[in-house]
Coordinates of N, CA, C and O in Angstrom, one line a residue:
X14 N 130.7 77.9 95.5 CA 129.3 78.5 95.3 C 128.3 77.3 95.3 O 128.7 76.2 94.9
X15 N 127.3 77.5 95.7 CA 126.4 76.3 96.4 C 125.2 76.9 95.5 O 124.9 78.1 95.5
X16 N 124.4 75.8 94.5 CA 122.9 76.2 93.8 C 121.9 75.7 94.6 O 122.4 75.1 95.6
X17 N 120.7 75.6 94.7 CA 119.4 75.0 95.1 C 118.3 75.1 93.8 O 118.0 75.9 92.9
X18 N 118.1 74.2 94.2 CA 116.9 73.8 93.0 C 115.5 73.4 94.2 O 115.7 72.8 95.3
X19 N 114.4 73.8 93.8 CA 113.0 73.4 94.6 C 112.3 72.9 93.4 O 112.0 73.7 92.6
X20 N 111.9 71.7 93.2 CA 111.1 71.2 92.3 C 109.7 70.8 92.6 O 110.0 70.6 93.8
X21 N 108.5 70.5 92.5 CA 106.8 70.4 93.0 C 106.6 69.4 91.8 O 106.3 69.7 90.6
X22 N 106.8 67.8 92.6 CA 106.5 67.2 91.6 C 104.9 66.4 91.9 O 104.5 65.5 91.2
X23 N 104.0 67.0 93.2 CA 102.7 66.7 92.9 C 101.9 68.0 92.8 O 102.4 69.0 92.3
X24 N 100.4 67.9 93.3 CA 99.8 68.6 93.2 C 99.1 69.6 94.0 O 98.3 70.5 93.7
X25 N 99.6 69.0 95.6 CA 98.6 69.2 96.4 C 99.4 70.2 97.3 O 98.8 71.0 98.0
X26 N 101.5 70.4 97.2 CA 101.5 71.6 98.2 C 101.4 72.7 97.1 O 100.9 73.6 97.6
X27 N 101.7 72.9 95.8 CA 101.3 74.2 94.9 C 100.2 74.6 95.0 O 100.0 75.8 95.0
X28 N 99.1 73.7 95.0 CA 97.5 74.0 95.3 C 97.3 75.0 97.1 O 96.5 75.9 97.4
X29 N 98.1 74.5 97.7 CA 98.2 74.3 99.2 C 98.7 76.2 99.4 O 98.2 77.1 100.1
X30 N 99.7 76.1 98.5 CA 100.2 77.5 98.6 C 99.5 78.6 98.2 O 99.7 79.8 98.6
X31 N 98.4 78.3 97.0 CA 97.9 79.0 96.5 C 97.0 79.6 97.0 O 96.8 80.8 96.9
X32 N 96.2 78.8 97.6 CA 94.9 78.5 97.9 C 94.9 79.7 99.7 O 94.2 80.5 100.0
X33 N 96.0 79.1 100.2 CA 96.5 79.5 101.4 C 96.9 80.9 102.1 O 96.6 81.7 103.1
X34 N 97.8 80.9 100.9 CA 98.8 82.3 100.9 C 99.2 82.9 100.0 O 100.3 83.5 100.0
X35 N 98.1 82.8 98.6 CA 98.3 83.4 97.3 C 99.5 83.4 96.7 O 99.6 84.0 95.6
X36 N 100.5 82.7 97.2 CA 102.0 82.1 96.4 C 101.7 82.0 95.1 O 100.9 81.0 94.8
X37 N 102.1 82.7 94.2 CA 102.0 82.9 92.5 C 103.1 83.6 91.9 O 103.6 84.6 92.4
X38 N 103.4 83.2 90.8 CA 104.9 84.1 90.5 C 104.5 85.4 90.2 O 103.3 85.3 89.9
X39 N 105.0 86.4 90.2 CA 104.8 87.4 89.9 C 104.2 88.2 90.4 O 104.2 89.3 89.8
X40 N 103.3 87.9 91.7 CA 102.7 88.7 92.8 C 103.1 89.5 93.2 O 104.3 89.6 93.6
X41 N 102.1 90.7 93.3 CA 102.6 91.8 94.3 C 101.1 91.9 95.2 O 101.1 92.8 96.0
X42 N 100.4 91.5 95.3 CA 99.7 91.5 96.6 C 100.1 90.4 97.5 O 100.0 89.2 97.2
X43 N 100.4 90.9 98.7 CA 100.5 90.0 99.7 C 100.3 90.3 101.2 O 101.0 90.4 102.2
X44 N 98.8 90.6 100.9 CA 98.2 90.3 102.2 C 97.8 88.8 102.6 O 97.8 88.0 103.5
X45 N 97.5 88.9 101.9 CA 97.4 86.7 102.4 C 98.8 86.2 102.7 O 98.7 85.1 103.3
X46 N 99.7 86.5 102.4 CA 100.9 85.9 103.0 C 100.9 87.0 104.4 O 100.7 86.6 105.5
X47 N 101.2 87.9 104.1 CA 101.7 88.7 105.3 C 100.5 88.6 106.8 O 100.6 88.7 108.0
X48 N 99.6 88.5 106.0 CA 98.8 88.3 107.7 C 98.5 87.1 108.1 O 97.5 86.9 108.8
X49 N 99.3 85.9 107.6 CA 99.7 84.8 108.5 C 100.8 84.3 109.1 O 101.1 83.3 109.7
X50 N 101.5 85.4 108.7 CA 102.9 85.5 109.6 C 102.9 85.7 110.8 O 102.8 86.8 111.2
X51 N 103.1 84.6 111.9 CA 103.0 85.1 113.5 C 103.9 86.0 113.8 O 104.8 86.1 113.0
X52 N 104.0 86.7 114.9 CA 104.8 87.7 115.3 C 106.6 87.1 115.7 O 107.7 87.6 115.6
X53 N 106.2 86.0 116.0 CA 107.0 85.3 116.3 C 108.5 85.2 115.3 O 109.7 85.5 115.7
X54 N 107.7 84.7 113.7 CA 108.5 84.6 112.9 C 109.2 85.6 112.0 O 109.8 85.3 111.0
X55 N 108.8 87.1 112.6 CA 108.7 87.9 111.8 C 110.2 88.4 111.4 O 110.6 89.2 110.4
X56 N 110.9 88.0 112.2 CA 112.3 88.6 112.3 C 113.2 87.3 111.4 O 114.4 87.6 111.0
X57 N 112.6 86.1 111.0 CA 112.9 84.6 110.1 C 112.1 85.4 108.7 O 113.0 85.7 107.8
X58 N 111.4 85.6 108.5 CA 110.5 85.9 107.2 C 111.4 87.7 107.0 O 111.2 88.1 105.9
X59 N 112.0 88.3 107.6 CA 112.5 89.9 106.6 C 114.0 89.0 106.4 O 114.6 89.1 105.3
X60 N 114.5 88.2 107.3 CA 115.6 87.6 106.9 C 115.8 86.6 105.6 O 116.8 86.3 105.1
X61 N 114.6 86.2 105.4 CA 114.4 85.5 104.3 C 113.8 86.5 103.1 O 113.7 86.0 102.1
X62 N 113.5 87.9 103.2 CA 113.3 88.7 101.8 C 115.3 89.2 101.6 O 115.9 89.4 100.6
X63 N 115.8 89.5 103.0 CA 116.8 89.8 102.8 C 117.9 89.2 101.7 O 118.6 89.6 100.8
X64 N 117.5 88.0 102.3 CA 118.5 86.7 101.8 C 118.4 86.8 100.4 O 119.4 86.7 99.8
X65 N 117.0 87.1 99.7 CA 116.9 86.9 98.7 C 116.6 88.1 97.7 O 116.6 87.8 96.5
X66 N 116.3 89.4 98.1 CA 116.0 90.4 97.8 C 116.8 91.7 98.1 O 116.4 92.8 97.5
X67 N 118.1 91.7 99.1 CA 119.0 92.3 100.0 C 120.0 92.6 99.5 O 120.3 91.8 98.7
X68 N 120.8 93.5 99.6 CA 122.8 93.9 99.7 C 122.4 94.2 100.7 O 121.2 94.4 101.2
X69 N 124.1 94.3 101.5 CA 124.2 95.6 102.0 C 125.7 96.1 101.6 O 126.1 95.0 101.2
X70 N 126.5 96.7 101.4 CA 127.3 97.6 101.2 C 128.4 98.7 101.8 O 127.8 99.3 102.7
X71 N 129.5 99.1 101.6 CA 129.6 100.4 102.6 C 131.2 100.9 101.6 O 132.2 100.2 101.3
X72 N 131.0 102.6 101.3 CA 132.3 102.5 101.4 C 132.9 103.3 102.3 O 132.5 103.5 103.4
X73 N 134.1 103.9 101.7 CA 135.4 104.7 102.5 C 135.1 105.7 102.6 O 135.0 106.2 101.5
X74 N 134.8 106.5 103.6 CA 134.7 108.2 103.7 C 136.3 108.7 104.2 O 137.0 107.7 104.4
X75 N 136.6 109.6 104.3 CA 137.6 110.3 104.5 C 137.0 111.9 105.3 O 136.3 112.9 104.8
X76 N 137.6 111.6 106.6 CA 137.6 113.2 106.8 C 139.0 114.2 107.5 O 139.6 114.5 108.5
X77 N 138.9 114.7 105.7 CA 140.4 115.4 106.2 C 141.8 114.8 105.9 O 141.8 114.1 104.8
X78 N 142.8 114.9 106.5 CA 143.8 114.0 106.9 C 143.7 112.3 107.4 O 144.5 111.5 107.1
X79 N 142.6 112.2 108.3 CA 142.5 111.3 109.1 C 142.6 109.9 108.1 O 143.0 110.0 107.0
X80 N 142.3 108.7 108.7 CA 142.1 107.5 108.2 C 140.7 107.3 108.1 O 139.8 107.5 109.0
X81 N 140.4 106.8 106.6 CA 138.6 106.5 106.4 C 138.1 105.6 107.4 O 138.6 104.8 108.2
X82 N 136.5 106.0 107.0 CA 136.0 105.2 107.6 C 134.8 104.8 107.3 O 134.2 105.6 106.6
X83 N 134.2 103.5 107.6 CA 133.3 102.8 106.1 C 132.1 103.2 106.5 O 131.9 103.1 107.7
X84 N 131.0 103.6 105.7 CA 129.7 104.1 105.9 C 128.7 103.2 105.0 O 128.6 103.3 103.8
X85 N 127.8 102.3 105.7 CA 127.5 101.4 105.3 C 125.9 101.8 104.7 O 125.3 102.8 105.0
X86 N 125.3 100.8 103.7 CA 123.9 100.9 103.4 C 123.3 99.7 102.9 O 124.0 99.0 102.1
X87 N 122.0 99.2 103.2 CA 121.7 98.5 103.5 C 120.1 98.4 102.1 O 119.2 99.1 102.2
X88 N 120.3 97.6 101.4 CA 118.9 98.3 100.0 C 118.0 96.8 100.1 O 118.6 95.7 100.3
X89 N 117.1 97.0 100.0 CA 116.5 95.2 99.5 C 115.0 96.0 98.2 O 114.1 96.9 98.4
X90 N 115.4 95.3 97.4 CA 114.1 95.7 96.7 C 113.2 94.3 96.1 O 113.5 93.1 95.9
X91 N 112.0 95.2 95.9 CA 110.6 93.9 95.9 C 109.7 94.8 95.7 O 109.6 96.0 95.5
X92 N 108.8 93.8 95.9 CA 107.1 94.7 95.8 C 107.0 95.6 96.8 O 107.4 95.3 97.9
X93 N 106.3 96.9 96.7 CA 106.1 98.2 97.3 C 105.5 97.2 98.4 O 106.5 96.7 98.9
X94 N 104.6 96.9 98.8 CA 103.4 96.5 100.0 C 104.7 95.3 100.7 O 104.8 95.2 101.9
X95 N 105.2 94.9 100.1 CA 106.2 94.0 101.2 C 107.5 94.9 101.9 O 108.1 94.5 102.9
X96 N 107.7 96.0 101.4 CA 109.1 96.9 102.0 C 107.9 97.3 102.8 O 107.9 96.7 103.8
X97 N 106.5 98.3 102.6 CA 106.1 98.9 103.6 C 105.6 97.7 104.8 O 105.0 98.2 105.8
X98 N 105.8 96.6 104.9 CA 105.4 95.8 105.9 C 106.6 95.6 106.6 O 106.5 95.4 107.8
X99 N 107.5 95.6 106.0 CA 108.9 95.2 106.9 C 109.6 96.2 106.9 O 110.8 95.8 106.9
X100 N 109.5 97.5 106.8 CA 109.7 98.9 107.0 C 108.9 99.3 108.8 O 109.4 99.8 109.9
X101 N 107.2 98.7 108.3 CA 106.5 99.3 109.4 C 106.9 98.1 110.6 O 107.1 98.6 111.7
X102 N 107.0 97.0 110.5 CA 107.7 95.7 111.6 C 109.0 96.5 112.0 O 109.0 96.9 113.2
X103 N 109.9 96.8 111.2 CA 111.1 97.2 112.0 C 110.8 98.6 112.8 O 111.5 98.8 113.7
X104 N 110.0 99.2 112.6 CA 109.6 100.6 113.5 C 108.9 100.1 114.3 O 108.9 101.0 115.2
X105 N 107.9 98.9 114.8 CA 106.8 98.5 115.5 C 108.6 97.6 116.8 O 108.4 97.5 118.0
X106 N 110.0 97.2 116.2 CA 110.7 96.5 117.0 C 111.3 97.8 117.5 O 111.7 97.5 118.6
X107 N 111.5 99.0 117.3 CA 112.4 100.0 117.9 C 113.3 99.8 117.1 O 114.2 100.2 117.7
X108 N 113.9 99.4 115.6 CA 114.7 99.2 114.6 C 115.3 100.3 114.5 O 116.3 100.9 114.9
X109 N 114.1 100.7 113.7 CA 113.5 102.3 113.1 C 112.6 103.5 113.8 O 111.6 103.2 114.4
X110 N 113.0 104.9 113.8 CA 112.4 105.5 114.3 C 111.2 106.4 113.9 O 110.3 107.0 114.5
X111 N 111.6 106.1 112.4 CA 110.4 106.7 111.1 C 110.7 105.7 110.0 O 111.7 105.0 109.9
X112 N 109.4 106.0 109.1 CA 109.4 105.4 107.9 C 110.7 106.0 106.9 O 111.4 107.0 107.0
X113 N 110.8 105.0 106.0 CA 111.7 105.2 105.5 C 111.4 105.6 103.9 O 110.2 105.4 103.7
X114 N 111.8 105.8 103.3 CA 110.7 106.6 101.7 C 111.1 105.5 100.8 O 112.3 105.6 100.7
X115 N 110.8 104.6 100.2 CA 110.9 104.2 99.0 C 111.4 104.8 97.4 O 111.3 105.9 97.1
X116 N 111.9 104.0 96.8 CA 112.7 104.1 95.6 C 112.1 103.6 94.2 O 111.9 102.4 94.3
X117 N 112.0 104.0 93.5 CA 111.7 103.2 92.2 C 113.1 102.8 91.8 O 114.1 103.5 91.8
X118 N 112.9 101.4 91.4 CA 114.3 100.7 91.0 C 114.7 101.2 89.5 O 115.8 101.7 89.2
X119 N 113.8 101.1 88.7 CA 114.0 101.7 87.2 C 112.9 102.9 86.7 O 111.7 102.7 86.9
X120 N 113.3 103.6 86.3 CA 112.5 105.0 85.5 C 111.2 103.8 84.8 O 111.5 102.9 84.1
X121 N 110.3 104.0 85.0 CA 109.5 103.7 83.7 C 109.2 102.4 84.0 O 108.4 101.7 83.4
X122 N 110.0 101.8 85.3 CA 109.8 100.3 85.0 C 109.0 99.3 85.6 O 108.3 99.0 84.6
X123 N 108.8 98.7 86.7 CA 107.6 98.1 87.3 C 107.3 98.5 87.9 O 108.0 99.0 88.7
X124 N 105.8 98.5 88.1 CA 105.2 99.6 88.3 C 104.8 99.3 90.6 O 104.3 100.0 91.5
X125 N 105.6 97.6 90.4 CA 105.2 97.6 91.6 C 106.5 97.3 92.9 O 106.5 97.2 94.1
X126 N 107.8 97.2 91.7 CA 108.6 97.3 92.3 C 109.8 98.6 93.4 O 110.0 99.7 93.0
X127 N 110.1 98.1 94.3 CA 110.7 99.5 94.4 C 111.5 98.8 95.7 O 111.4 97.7 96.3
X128 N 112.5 100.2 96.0 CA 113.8 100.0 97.0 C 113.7 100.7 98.3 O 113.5 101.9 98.3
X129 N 113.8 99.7 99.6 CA 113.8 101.1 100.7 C 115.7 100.6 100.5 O 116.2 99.6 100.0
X130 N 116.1 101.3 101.0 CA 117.5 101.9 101.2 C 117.5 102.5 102.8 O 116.9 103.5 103.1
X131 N 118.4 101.7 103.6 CA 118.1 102.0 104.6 C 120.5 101.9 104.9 O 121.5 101.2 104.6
X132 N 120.0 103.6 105.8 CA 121.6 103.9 106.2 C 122.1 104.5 107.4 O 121.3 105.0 108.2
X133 N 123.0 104.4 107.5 CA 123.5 104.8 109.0 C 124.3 103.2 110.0 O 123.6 102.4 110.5
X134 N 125.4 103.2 110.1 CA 125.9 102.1 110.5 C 124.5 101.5 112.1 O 123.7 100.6 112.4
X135 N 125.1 102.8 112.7 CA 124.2 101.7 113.7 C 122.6 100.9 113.0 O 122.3 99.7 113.0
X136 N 121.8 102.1 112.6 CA 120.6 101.7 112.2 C 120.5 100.2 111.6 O 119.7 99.5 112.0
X137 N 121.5 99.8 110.6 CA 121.6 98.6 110.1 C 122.2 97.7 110.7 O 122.0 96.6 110.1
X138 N 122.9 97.7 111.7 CA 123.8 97.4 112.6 C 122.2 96.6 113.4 O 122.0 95.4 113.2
X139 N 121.5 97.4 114.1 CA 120.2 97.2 115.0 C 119.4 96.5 113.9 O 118.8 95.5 114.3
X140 N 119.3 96.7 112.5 CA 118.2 95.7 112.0 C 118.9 94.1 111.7 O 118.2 93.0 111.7
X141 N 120.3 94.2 111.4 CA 121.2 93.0 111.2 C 120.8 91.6 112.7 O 120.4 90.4 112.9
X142 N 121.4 92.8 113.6 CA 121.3 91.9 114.6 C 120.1 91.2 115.1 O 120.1 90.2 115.8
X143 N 118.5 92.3 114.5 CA 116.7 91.9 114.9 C 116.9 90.4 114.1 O 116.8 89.4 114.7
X144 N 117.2 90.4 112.5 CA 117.1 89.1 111.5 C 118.6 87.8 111.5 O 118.8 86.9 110.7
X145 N 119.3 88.0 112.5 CA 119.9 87.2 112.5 C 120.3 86.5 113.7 O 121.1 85.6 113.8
X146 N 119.3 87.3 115.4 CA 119.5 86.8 116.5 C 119.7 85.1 116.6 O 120.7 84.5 116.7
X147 N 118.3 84.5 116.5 CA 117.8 83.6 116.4 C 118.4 82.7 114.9 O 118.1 81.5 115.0
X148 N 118.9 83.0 114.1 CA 119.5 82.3 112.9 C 120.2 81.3 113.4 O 120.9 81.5 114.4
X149 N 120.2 80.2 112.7 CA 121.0 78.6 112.4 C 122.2 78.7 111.1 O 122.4 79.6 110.3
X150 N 122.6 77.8 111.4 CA 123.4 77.9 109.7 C 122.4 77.3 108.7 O 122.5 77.8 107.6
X151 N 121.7 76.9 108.8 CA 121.1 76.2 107.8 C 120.0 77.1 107.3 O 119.7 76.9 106.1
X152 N 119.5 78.0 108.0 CA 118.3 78.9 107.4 C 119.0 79.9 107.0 O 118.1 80.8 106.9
X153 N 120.1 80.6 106.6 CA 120.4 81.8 106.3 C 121.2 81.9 104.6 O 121.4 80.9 103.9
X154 N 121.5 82.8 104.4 CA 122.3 83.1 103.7 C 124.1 83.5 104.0 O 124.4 84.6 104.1
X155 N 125.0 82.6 104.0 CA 126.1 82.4 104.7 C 126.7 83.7 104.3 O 127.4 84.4 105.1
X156 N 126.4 83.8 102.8 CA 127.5 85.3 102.3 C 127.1 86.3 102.8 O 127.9 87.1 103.1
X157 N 125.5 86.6 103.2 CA 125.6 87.7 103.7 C 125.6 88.3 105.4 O 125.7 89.3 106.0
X158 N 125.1 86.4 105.9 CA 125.7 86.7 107.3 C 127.2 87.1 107.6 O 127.7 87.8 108.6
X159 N 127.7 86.6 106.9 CA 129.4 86.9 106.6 C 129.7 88.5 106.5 O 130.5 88.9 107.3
X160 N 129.1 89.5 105.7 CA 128.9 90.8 105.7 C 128.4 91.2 106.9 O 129.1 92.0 107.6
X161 N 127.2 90.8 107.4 CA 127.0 90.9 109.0 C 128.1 91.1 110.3 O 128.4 92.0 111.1
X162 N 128.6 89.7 109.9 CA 130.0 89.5 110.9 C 131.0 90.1 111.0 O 131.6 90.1 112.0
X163 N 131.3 90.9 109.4 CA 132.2 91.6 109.1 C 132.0 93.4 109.8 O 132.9 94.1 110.4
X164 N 130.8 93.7 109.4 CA 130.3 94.8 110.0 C 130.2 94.9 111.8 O 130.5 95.9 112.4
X165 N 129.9 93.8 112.2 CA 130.0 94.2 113.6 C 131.3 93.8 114.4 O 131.6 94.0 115.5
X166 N 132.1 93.1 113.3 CA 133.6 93.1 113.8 C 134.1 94.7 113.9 O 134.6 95.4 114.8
X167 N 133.8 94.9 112.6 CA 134.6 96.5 112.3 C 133.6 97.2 113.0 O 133.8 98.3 112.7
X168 N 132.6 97.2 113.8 CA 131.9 98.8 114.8 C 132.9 98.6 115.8 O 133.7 99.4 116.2
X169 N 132.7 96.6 116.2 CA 133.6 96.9 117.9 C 135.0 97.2 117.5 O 135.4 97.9 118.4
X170 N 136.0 96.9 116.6 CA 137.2 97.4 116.4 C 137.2 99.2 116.4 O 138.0 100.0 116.9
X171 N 136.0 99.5 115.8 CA 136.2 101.1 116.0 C 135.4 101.7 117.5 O 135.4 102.9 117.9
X172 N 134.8 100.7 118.0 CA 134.2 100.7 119.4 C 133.2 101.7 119.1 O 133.2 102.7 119.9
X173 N 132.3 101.8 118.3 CA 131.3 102.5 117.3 C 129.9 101.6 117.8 O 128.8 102.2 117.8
X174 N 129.9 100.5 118.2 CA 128.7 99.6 118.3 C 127.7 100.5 119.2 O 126.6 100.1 119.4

């Protein structure tokens, strides 16, 4: 298991972020970050809420007699206005074909947090492959590109892709 630490030991990139792209803990407005995101990077930036905000999951169905078969789902939760931005980006790539409804994570609880929950092997299958085309080893999250690799091993073994 591998930690990271980020420490800011002057003054001028925290001011930089602030000032910039409203970087503040506990934010939930993020229009100043999200509309300086070029289009370009947009598929690096859901991969990085993923990485950090993401599962994905799947288990065993059974139909009948037959041998199971795994039915996958895919959750990231965060602030409401950041899922509807990378909700509405993955329907703007052909990801998605409709919006997807949001979740409150806890009864009662923040008021700005919440989960899209996104299912259906292919569907996740098509957003896996949008946030991890272009990916390096160095920018990602290895465990859950590993879940990635695992998933699209097991479509082409069931020839499902």
């Amino acid at each position: 298991i591998c930690e990271y630490r980020f420490f800011l030991s002057n003054n001028y990139l925290p001011k930089k972020l602030y000032e910039e792209y409203g970087l503040i803990p506990h934010r939930h407005n993020i229009e100043n970050l999200i509309s300086k995101i070029p289009e370009t990077l947009v598929s690096h930036f859901i991969r990085g809420v993923f990485d950090a905000e993401g599962s994905i999951n799947y288990s065993i169905n059974y139909d009948g007699n037959k041998l199971g078969w795994r039915k996958y789902d895919l959750t990231i939760t965060t602030y409401h206005d950041l899922l509807i931005y990378i909700d509405d980006k993955l329907i703007k790539q052909k990801i998605f074909e409709n919006k997807h409804k949001l979740y409150h994570r806890h009864k009662n609880g923040d008021l700005h947090c919440r989960s899209l929950k996104i299912c259906g092997n292919r569907q996740i299958l098509n957003m896996l492959h949008f946030i991890y085309k272009d990916s390096n080893d160095n920018i990602r999250l290895e465990r859950k590109y590993q879940k990635y690799l695992d998933m699209l091993n097991y479509m082409q073994n069931k020839n499902l892709k």
